[in-house]
Amino acid sequence: MVQVNENYLKLKAGYLFPEISKRVNAYIQNNSSCDIIKLGIGDVTEPLPKSCRDAMSKALNEMGTKDGFRGYGPEQGYPWLREKISDNDFISRGCQITPEEIFVSDGSKCDSSNILDILGNDNSIAVTDPVYPVYVDSNVMTGRTGESLQDGTYQGLIYLPINEENNFLPEIPTSKVDIIYLCFPNNPTGATITKVDLKKWVDYANQNNSLILFDAAYEAFIQDKELPHSIYEIDGAKDCAIEFRSFSKNAGFTGVRCAYTVIPKSISGLNSKSEEINLWSLWNRRQSTKFNGVSYIVQRGAEAVYSSDGKKEVKDLIGFYMENAKIMKNKLKTAGFTVYGGDNAPYIWIKVPDQMTSWDFFDYLLEKANVVGTPGSGFGLSGEGYFRLSAFNSREKVIDAMERIIRI
Ligand SMILES: *Cc1c(COP(=O)(O)O)cnc(C)c1O
């Protein structure tokens, strides 16, 4: 028989969201008349912006004509989309990112996993704790970690705790780490990073020849004008950072699928002879070989995000979710909870009361309020004692959920 990739067997069996479903379904079985409000999963709920829909319809019709039909596009994305991204997301913020340095893809989840293809197996790797589980699991699957330990961590990974004590900002490692995953605004904590603090990471990376994998999936939710939207707003970042961006959370593309990765041409790594190798060339080769590009229709939809109507619609969408977050934060404070996040991110990170664990609090909210959230411990050891609520839901449901929580 074929041999399997045994690294997959190291993955912890009971994953977070299946366990949540299991508990919710069991509760519904025993309480058939209950009306559950889900503020758990990080998926958007509002419909697609009209400008994106119109652009996609137009593109679809074009494809039905002899002249407008298109087959394979460039693996890196169409130049017109890469130019708009470069101008609007980078040049306008003073970041000198060229269209060539932008690789359009079908998601940041895959990009942030696939990036490991071009990186050696022996790099030391740091992740925050709690963390977006994709970074950890993709390292496990590719054999970059040891076995999982009793406490759910993996041997060989470096965990940087983020908690109340450090204001949800990871501390800079005292020794050299090769690859560091950072996500700001953060999922799951909703925390942000200032330019001053991000500069410390960029300086650390440049001093230690480390690579920062910066996930900015939630940059559109930033309200505070001082906070960086891109790591390239920081001097020196073009020498040490790869950035992941996605249309999933800003334009509601979670089901449409479009994202992009920025690899500045100035970033290098070493081969075993200590010669410098350009990472852009490796990623370009990787994408050209393993990826055939995002659909023309979807790229036209993404392009519309940068039209004047599109910008307004995205701003309104973000405003809607951020108003939800504000309502949630205020009501939860009124109910006596200590809450973090929610100011520049669609996530509220609740400190679980009393001596409860994250899962105790999950069951408590489910039973007493019929509200579903996500236990912080599902995102890592240091997430224990916290709980994530997402602002992705209708206004009505958000208000209803908060009223129920206040009443318990
Ligand atoms: C939602 C999310 C993404 C976006 O993933 P896509 O595959 O582009 O939908 C990336 N990173 C984090 C942390 C996220 O929560």
Coordinates of C-alpha atoms and ligand atoms in Angstrom, one line a residue:
M1 CA 0.0 0.0 0.0
V2 CA 1.0 3.6 -0.4
Q3 CA 2.7 5.3 2.5
V4 CA 0.9 8.3 4.0
N5 CA 2.4 11.6 5.1
E6 CA 2.7 10.7 8.7
N7 CA 3.0 14.4 9.7
Y8 CA -0.8 14.5 9.3
L9 CA -1.1 12.0 12.1
K10 CA 0.5 14.4 14.5
L11 CA -2.4 16.8 14.1
K12 CA -4.6 17.0 17.2
A13 CA -7.8 15.1 16.5
G14 CA -10.5 17.1 18.1
Y15 CA -10.4 20.3 16.2
L16 CA -12.2 23.4 17.5
F17 CA -15.1 24.0 15.1
P18 CA -16.2 20.3 14.9
E19 CA -16.3 20.2 18.7
I20 CA -18.4 23.4 18.8
S21 CA -20.8 21.9 16.3
K22 CA -21.0 18.7 18.4
R23 CA -21.9 20.6 21.5
V24 CA -24.4 22.9 19.7
N25 CA -26.1 20.0 18.0
A26 CA -26.4 18.0 21.3
Y27 CA -27.9 21.1 22.9
I28 CA -30.5 21.5 20.1
Q29 CA -31.4 17.8 20.3
N30 CA -32.4 18.3 23.9
N31 CA -33.9 21.7 23.6
S32 CA -35.7 21.6 20.3
S33 CA -37.5 25.0 20.6
C34 CA -34.3 27.0 21.3
D35 CA -33.2 29.8 19.0
I36 CA -29.4 29.8 18.8
I37 CA -27.5 32.9 17.7
K38 CA -24.1 32.2 16.3
L39 CA -21.3 34.6 16.9
G40 CA -18.6 32.0 16.6
I41 CA -17.1 31.4 13.2
G42 CA -15.1 34.2 11.5
D43 CA -17.2 34.4 8.3
V44 CA -18.9 37.5 6.9
T45 CA -22.7 37.6 6.7
E46 CA -23.6 40.7 4.6
P47 CA -24.2 40.4 0.9
L48 CA -21.6 41.2 -1.8
P49 CA -21.1 44.8 -2.7
K50 CA -23.1 45.8 -5.8
S51 CA -20.1 47.1 -7.7
C52 CA -18.4 43.7 -7.3
R53 CA -21.5 41.9 -8.4
D54 CA -21.9 44.1 -11.4
A55 CA -18.3 43.7 -12.5
M56 CA -18.6 40.0 -12.2
S57 CA -21.8 39.8 -14.2
K58 CA -20.2 41.9 -16.9
A59 CA -17.1 39.8 -16.9
L60 CA -19.2 36.6 -17.1
N61 CA -21.1 38.0 -20.1
E62 CA -17.9 39.0 -21.8
M63 CA -16.7 35.4 -21.4
G64 CA -19.8 34.4 -23.4
T65 CA -18.7 36.3 -26.5
K66 CA -16.1 35.4 -29.1
D67 CA -14.0 38.5 -28.5
G68 CA -14.4 38.6 -24.7
F69 CA -13.7 35.0 -24.0
R70 CA -10.5 34.3 -22.0
G71 CA -8.8 31.1 -21.0
Y72 CA -5.9 30.8 -18.7
G73 CA -4.8 34.1 -17.3
P74 CA -1.4 35.0 -15.9
E75 CA -0.6 32.8 -12.9
Q76 CA 0.3 36.0 -10.9
G77 CA -2.9 37.7 -11.7
Y78 CA -4.0 40.2 -14.4
P79 CA -1.8 43.3 -14.6
W80 CA -4.8 45.7 -14.3
L81 CA -5.7 44.2 -10.9
R82 CA -2.1 44.2 -9.6
E83 CA -1.8 47.8 -10.7
K84 CA -4.9 48.8 -8.8
I85 CA -3.7 46.9 -5.7
S86 CA -0.3 48.5 -5.9
D87 CA -1.7 52.1 -6.3
N88 CA -4.6 51.9 -3.7
D89 CA -3.2 49.6 -1.0
F90 CA 0.4 50.6 -1.1
I91 CA 1.6 53.6 -3.1
S92 CA -1.2 55.7 -1.6
R93 CA 0.2 54.8 1.9
G94 CA 3.7 55.6 0.9
C95 CA 4.7 52.0 0.4
Q96 CA 6.8 51.4 -2.7
I97 CA 5.2 48.0 -3.6
T98 CA 5.2 47.4 -7.4
P99 CA 2.5 45.4 -9.3
E100 CA 5.1 42.8 -10.0
E101 CA 5.6 42.2 -6.3
I102 CA 1.9 41.3 -5.9
F103 CA 0.7 37.8 -6.5
V104 CA -3.1 37.4 -6.8
S105 CA -4.5 34.2 -5.4
D106 CA -7.6 32.4 -4.3
G107 CA -7.1 33.0 -0.6
S108 CA -4.8 33.9 2.2
K109 CA -5.4 30.6 4.0
C110 CA -3.7 28.8 1.1
D111 CA -1.0 31.4 0.6
S112 CA 0.0 31.4 4.2
S113 CA 0.3 27.6 4.1
N114 CA 1.8 27.4 0.6
I115 CA 4.5 29.9 1.4
L116 CA 6.3 27.0 3.3
D117 CA 7.0 25.5 -0.1
I118 CA 9.7 28.0 -0.8
L119 CA 11.2 27.9 2.7
G120 CA 13.7 25.3 4.1
N121 CA 12.6 22.7 6.6
D122 CA 15.1 23.5 9.3
N123 CA 14.0 27.1 10.0
S124 CA 13.0 27.9 13.6
I125 CA 9.4 29.1 13.6
A126 CA 7.5 31.3 16.0
V127 CA 3.8 31.8 16.3
T128 CA 1.8 33.8 18.7
D129 CA -0.3 32.0 21.3
P130 CA -3.3 32.2 20.8
V131 CA -3.0 32.0 17.0
Y132 CA -4.9 31.5 13.7
P133 CA -4.6 27.7 13.6
V134 CA -3.7 27.5 9.9
Y135 CA -0.1 28.7 10.6
V136 CA 0.5 26.0 13.1
D137 CA -1.2 23.1 11.3
S138 CA 0.5 23.9 7.9
N139 CA 3.9 23.6 9.7
V140 CA 2.9 20.3 11.3
M141 CA 1.7 18.9 8.0
T142 CA 5.0 19.7 6.2
G143 CA 7.0 18.1 9.0
R144 CA 8.4 21.3 10.5
T145 CA 7.4 20.3 14.0
G146 CA 7.7 17.4 16.3
E147 CA 4.9 15.6 18.0
S148 CA 2.0 17.3 19.8
L149 CA 2.4 17.4 23.6
Q150 CA -0.1 16.8 26.3
D151 CA -1.0 20.5 26.5
G152 CA -1.8 20.7 22.8
T153 CA 1.4 22.5 21.7
Y154 CA 3.9 21.0 19.2
Q155 CA 7.5 20.3 19.9
G156 CA 9.8 22.5 17.9
L157 CA 7.6 25.5 17.5
I158 CA 8.3 28.7 19.5
Y159 CA 5.1 30.1 21.1
L160 CA 4.9 33.8 21.9
P161 CA 2.1 34.3 24.4
I162 CA -0.3 37.2 23.9
N163 CA -2.4 38.0 26.9
E164 CA -3.6 40.8 29.2
E165 CA -0.2 41.2 30.8
N166 CA 1.5 42.1 27.6
N167 CA -1.5 43.9 26.1
F168 CA -1.8 41.2 23.5
L169 CA 1.5 42.1 21.9
P170 CA 4.1 39.3 21.6
E171 CA 7.4 40.0 23.1
I172 CA 10.4 40.1 20.8
P173 CA 12.4 36.8 21.2
T174 CA 15.7 37.1 23.0
S175 CA 17.3 34.6 20.6
K176 CA 17.3 34.3 16.8
V177 CA 14.1 32.9 15.2
D178 CA 14.1 32.4 11.5
I179 CA 10.4 32.8 10.6
I180 CA 7.8 34.7 12.6
Y181 CA 4.0 34.8 11.9
L182 CA 2.3 38.0 12.9
C183 CA -1.3 38.9 12.3
F184 CA -2.6 42.4 13.0
P185 CA -5.3 43.4 13.5
N186 CA -5.3 40.1 15.2
N187 CA -7.6 37.1 14.9
P188 CA -8.6 35.9 17.5
T189 CA -7.9 38.7 20.1
G190 CA -8.8 41.8 18.0
A191 CA -5.6 43.4 19.2
T192 CA -3.6 45.8 17.0
I193 CA 0.0 46.9 16.7
T194 CA 1.4 50.4 16.5
K195 CA 4.0 51.5 14.0
V196 CA 6.5 51.9 16.9
D197 CA 6.0 48.3 18.0
L198 CA 5.9 46.9 14.5
K199 CA 9.2 48.7 13.8
K200 CA 10.7 46.7 16.7
W201 CA 9.8 43.5 14.9
V202 CA 11.1 44.7 11.6
D203 CA 14.4 45.8 13.2
Y204 CA 14.7 42.4 15.0
A205 CA 14.0 40.6 11.7
N206 CA 16.6 42.6 9.8
Q207 CA 19.2 42.2 12.6
N208 CA 18.7 38.5 12.7
N209 CA 18.0 37.8 9.0
S210 CA 14.6 36.6 10.0
L211 CA 11.5 36.5 7.8
I212 CA 8.2 38.0 9.0
L213 CA 5.0 36.5 7.6
F214 CA 2.6 39.3 8.1
D215 CA -1.2 38.6 7.8
A216 CA -3.2 41.7 7.3
A217 CA -6.5 40.1 6.5
Y218 CA -8.3 42.6 8.8
E219 CA -6.5 45.8 7.9
A220 CA -9.8 47.3 6.5
F221 CA -11.3 47.2 10.0
I222 CA -8.7 49.7 11.3
Q223 CA -10.4 52.8 12.6
D224 CA -7.4 54.4 14.4
K225 CA -5.6 56.6 11.8
E226 CA -2.2 56.0 13.4
L227 CA -2.2 52.3 13.1
P228 CA -0.4 50.7 10.1
H229 CA -2.5 48.9 7.5
S230 CA 0.6 47.3 5.9
I231 CA 3.9 46.2 7.3
Y232 CA 5.5 48.1 4.4
E233 CA 4.6 51.3 6.2
I234 CA 7.6 50.5 8.4
D235 CA 11.1 51.3 7.2
G236 CA 13.1 48.2 6.4
A237 CA 10.1 45.9 6.0
K238 CA 10.7 45.4 2.3
D239 CA 13.9 43.5 3.3
C240 CA 12.3 41.1 5.8
A241 CA 8.5 40.7 5.4
I242 CA 6.0 39.0 3.2
E243 CA 2.4 40.3 3.6
F244 CA -0.9 38.4 3.1
R245 CA -4.0 40.3 2.1
S246 CA -7.4 39.1 1.3
F247 CA -10.7 40.3 -0.1
S248 CA -12.6 37.9 2.2
K249 CA -13.2 40.2 5.1
N250 CA -13.3 43.7 3.5
A251 CA -15.5 42.9 0.5
G252 CA -17.2 39.8 1.7
F253 CA -15.3 37.5 -0.7
T254 CA -15.1 34.5 1.6
G255 CA -17.3 32.6 -0.8
V256 CA -16.0 34.3 -4.0
R257 CA -12.3 33.7 -3.2
C258 CA -9.6 36.3 -4.0
A259 CA -6.6 37.4 -2.1
Y260 CA -3.0 38.4 -2.7
T261 CA 0.5 38.0 -1.3
V262 CA 3.2 40.6 -1.5
I263 CA 6.8 39.4 -1.9
P264 CA 9.2 42.3 -2.3
K265 CA 11.9 41.7 -4.8
S266 CA 14.4 42.7 -2.1
I267 CA 13.9 39.7 0.2
S268 CA 16.4 36.9 0.1
G269 CA 17.1 33.7 1.9
L270 CA 20.1 31.4 2.0
N271 CA 20.9 28.2 0.3
S272 CA 23.1 25.5 1.9
K273 CA 26.2 27.2 0.4
S274 CA 25.2 30.4 2.1
E275 CA 24.4 32.1 -1.2
E276 CA 21.6 34.6 -1.3
I277 CA 18.5 33.4 -3.1
N278 CA 15.7 35.8 -4.1
L279 CA 12.3 34.7 -2.5
W280 CA 10.3 36.5 -5.2
S281 CA 11.8 34.3 -7.9
L282 CA 11.0 31.1 -5.9
W283 CA 7.4 32.2 -5.3
N284 CA 7.0 33.2 -8.9
R285 CA 8.2 29.8 -9.9
R286 CA 6.1 28.1 -7.3
Q287 CA 2.9 29.8 -8.5
S288 CA 3.6 29.3 -12.2
T289 CA 4.1 25.6 -11.6
K290 CA 1.4 24.8 -9.0
F291 CA -1.3 27.5 -9.6
N292 CA -3.2 28.5 -12.7
G293 CA -4.5 31.8 -11.5
V294 CA -7.7 33.2 -10.2
S295 CA -10.8 33.3 -12.5
Y296 CA -11.1 36.3 -14.7
I297 CA -14.6 36.9 -13.4
V298 CA -13.4 37.0 -9.8
Q299 CA -10.5 39.3 -10.6
R300 CA -12.9 41.7 -12.2
G301 CA -14.9 41.5 -9.0
A302 CA -11.9 42.3 -6.9
E303 CA -10.9 45.2 -9.2
A304 CA -14.3 46.8 -8.5
V305 CA -13.3 47.0 -4.8
Y306 CA -11.0 49.9 -6.0
S307 CA -13.7 51.7 -7.9
S308 CA -15.2 54.8 -6.2
D309 CA -18.5 52.9 -5.7
G310 CA -16.7 49.9 -4.5
K311 CA -14.6 51.8 -2.0
K312 CA -17.8 53.4 -0.6
E313 CA -19.6 50.0 -0.4
V314 CA -16.6 48.4 1.4
K315 CA -16.4 51.3 3.8
D316 CA -20.1 50.9 4.6
L317 CA -19.7 47.1 5.1
I318 CA -16.8 47.7 7.5
G319 CA -18.8 50.4 9.2
F320 CA -21.7 48.0 9.7
Y321 CA -19.6 45.3 11.3
M322 CA -17.7 47.8 13.4
E323 CA -21.0 49.3 14.7
N324 CA -21.9 45.7 15.7
A325 CA -18.6 45.4 17.5
K326 CA -19.2 48.7 19.3
I327 CA -22.6 47.6 20.4
M328 CA -21.3 44.3 21.6
K329 CA -18.4 45.8 23.5
N330 CA -20.6 48.3 25.3
K331 CA -23.3 45.8 26.2
L332 CA -20.7 43.3 27.4
K333 CA -19.1 45.9 29.6
T334 CA -22.5 46.8 31.0
A335 CA -23.0 43.1 31.8
G336 CA -19.8 43.4 33.8
F337 CA -17.3 41.6 31.5
T338 CA -13.7 42.6 30.8
V339 CA -13.5 42.9 27.0
Y340 CA -10.6 43.5 24.6
G341 CA -10.5 44.0 20.8
G342 CA -13.5 45.2 18.8
D343 CA -12.1 48.7 18.2
N344 CA -10.1 48.0 15.0
A345 CA -11.1 44.4 14.4
P346 CA -14.4 42.5 14.1
Y347 CA -13.5 40.3 17.1
I348 CA -14.3 40.8 20.8
W349 CA -12.0 38.9 23.1
I350 CA -13.8 38.4 26.4
K351 CA -12.0 37.6 29.7
V352 CA -13.9 34.6 31.0
P353 CA -15.3 35.3 34.4
D354 CA -14.5 33.7 37.7
Q355 CA -12.9 30.3 37.7
M356 CA -14.4 29.2 34.5
T357 CA -12.4 27.7 31.6
S358 CA -13.1 28.8 28.0
W359 CA -15.1 25.7 27.4
D360 CA -17.1 26.1 30.6
F361 CA -18.0 29.6 29.4
F362 CA -18.9 28.2 26.0
D363 CA -21.4 25.8 27.7
Y364 CA -22.7 28.6 30.0
L365 CA -23.4 31.0 27.2
L366 CA -25.0 28.2 25.1
E367 CA -27.3 27.1 27.9
K368 CA -28.2 30.4 29.5
A369 CA -28.3 32.7 26.5
N370 CA -28.4 30.3 23.5
V371 CA -25.4 32.3 22.1
V372 CA -22.5 30.5 20.4
G373 CA -19.0 31.9 20.5
T374 CA -15.5 30.4 20.3
P375 CA -13.5 29.2 23.3
G376 CA -10.2 31.0 23.4
S377 CA -8.3 27.8 24.3
G378 CA -9.1 26.5 20.9
F379 CA -6.6 29.0 19.5
G380 CA -3.8 28.0 21.8
L381 CA -2.8 27.4 25.4
S382 CA -2.7 31.1 26.3
G383 CA -6.2 31.5 24.9
E384 CA -7.4 29.6 28.0
G385 CA -9.6 31.9 30.1
Y386 CA -10.7 33.9 27.1
F387 CA -13.6 33.7 24.6
R388 CA -14.0 35.1 21.1
L389 CA -17.2 36.7 19.8
S390 CA -17.3 37.9 16.2
A391 CA -19.2 40.9 14.9
F392 CA -20.2 39.1 11.8
N393 CA -24.0 38.9 12.1
S394 CA -27.1 40.9 11.4
R395 CA -27.7 44.0 13.7
E396 CA -30.9 42.3 14.9
K397 CA -29.1 39.2 16.0
V398 CA -26.2 41.0 17.6
I399 CA -28.6 43.1 19.7
D400 CA -30.7 40.1 20.6
A401 CA -27.6 38.2 21.6
M402 CA -26.3 41.0 23.8
E403 CA -29.7 41.4 25.5
R404 CA -29.7 37.8 26.3
I405 CA -26.2 37.9 27.7
I406 CA -27.1 40.9 29.9
R407 CA -30.2 39.1 31.2
I408 CA -28.2 36.1 32.6
Ligands
LIG1 C1 -10.2 35.1 7.4 C2 -8.8 35.1 7.5 C3 -7.9 35.1 6.4 C4 -8.5 35.1 5.0 O1 -8.4 33.9 4.5 P1 -9.0 33.6 3.0 O2 -8.4 32.3 2.6 O3 -8.4 34.7 2.1 O4 -10.4 33.7 3.0 C5 -6.6 35.1 6.6 N1 -6.0 35.2 7.8 C6 -6.8 35.2 8.9 C7 -6.2 35.3 10.3 C8 -8.2 35.2 8.8 O5 -8.9 35.2 9.9

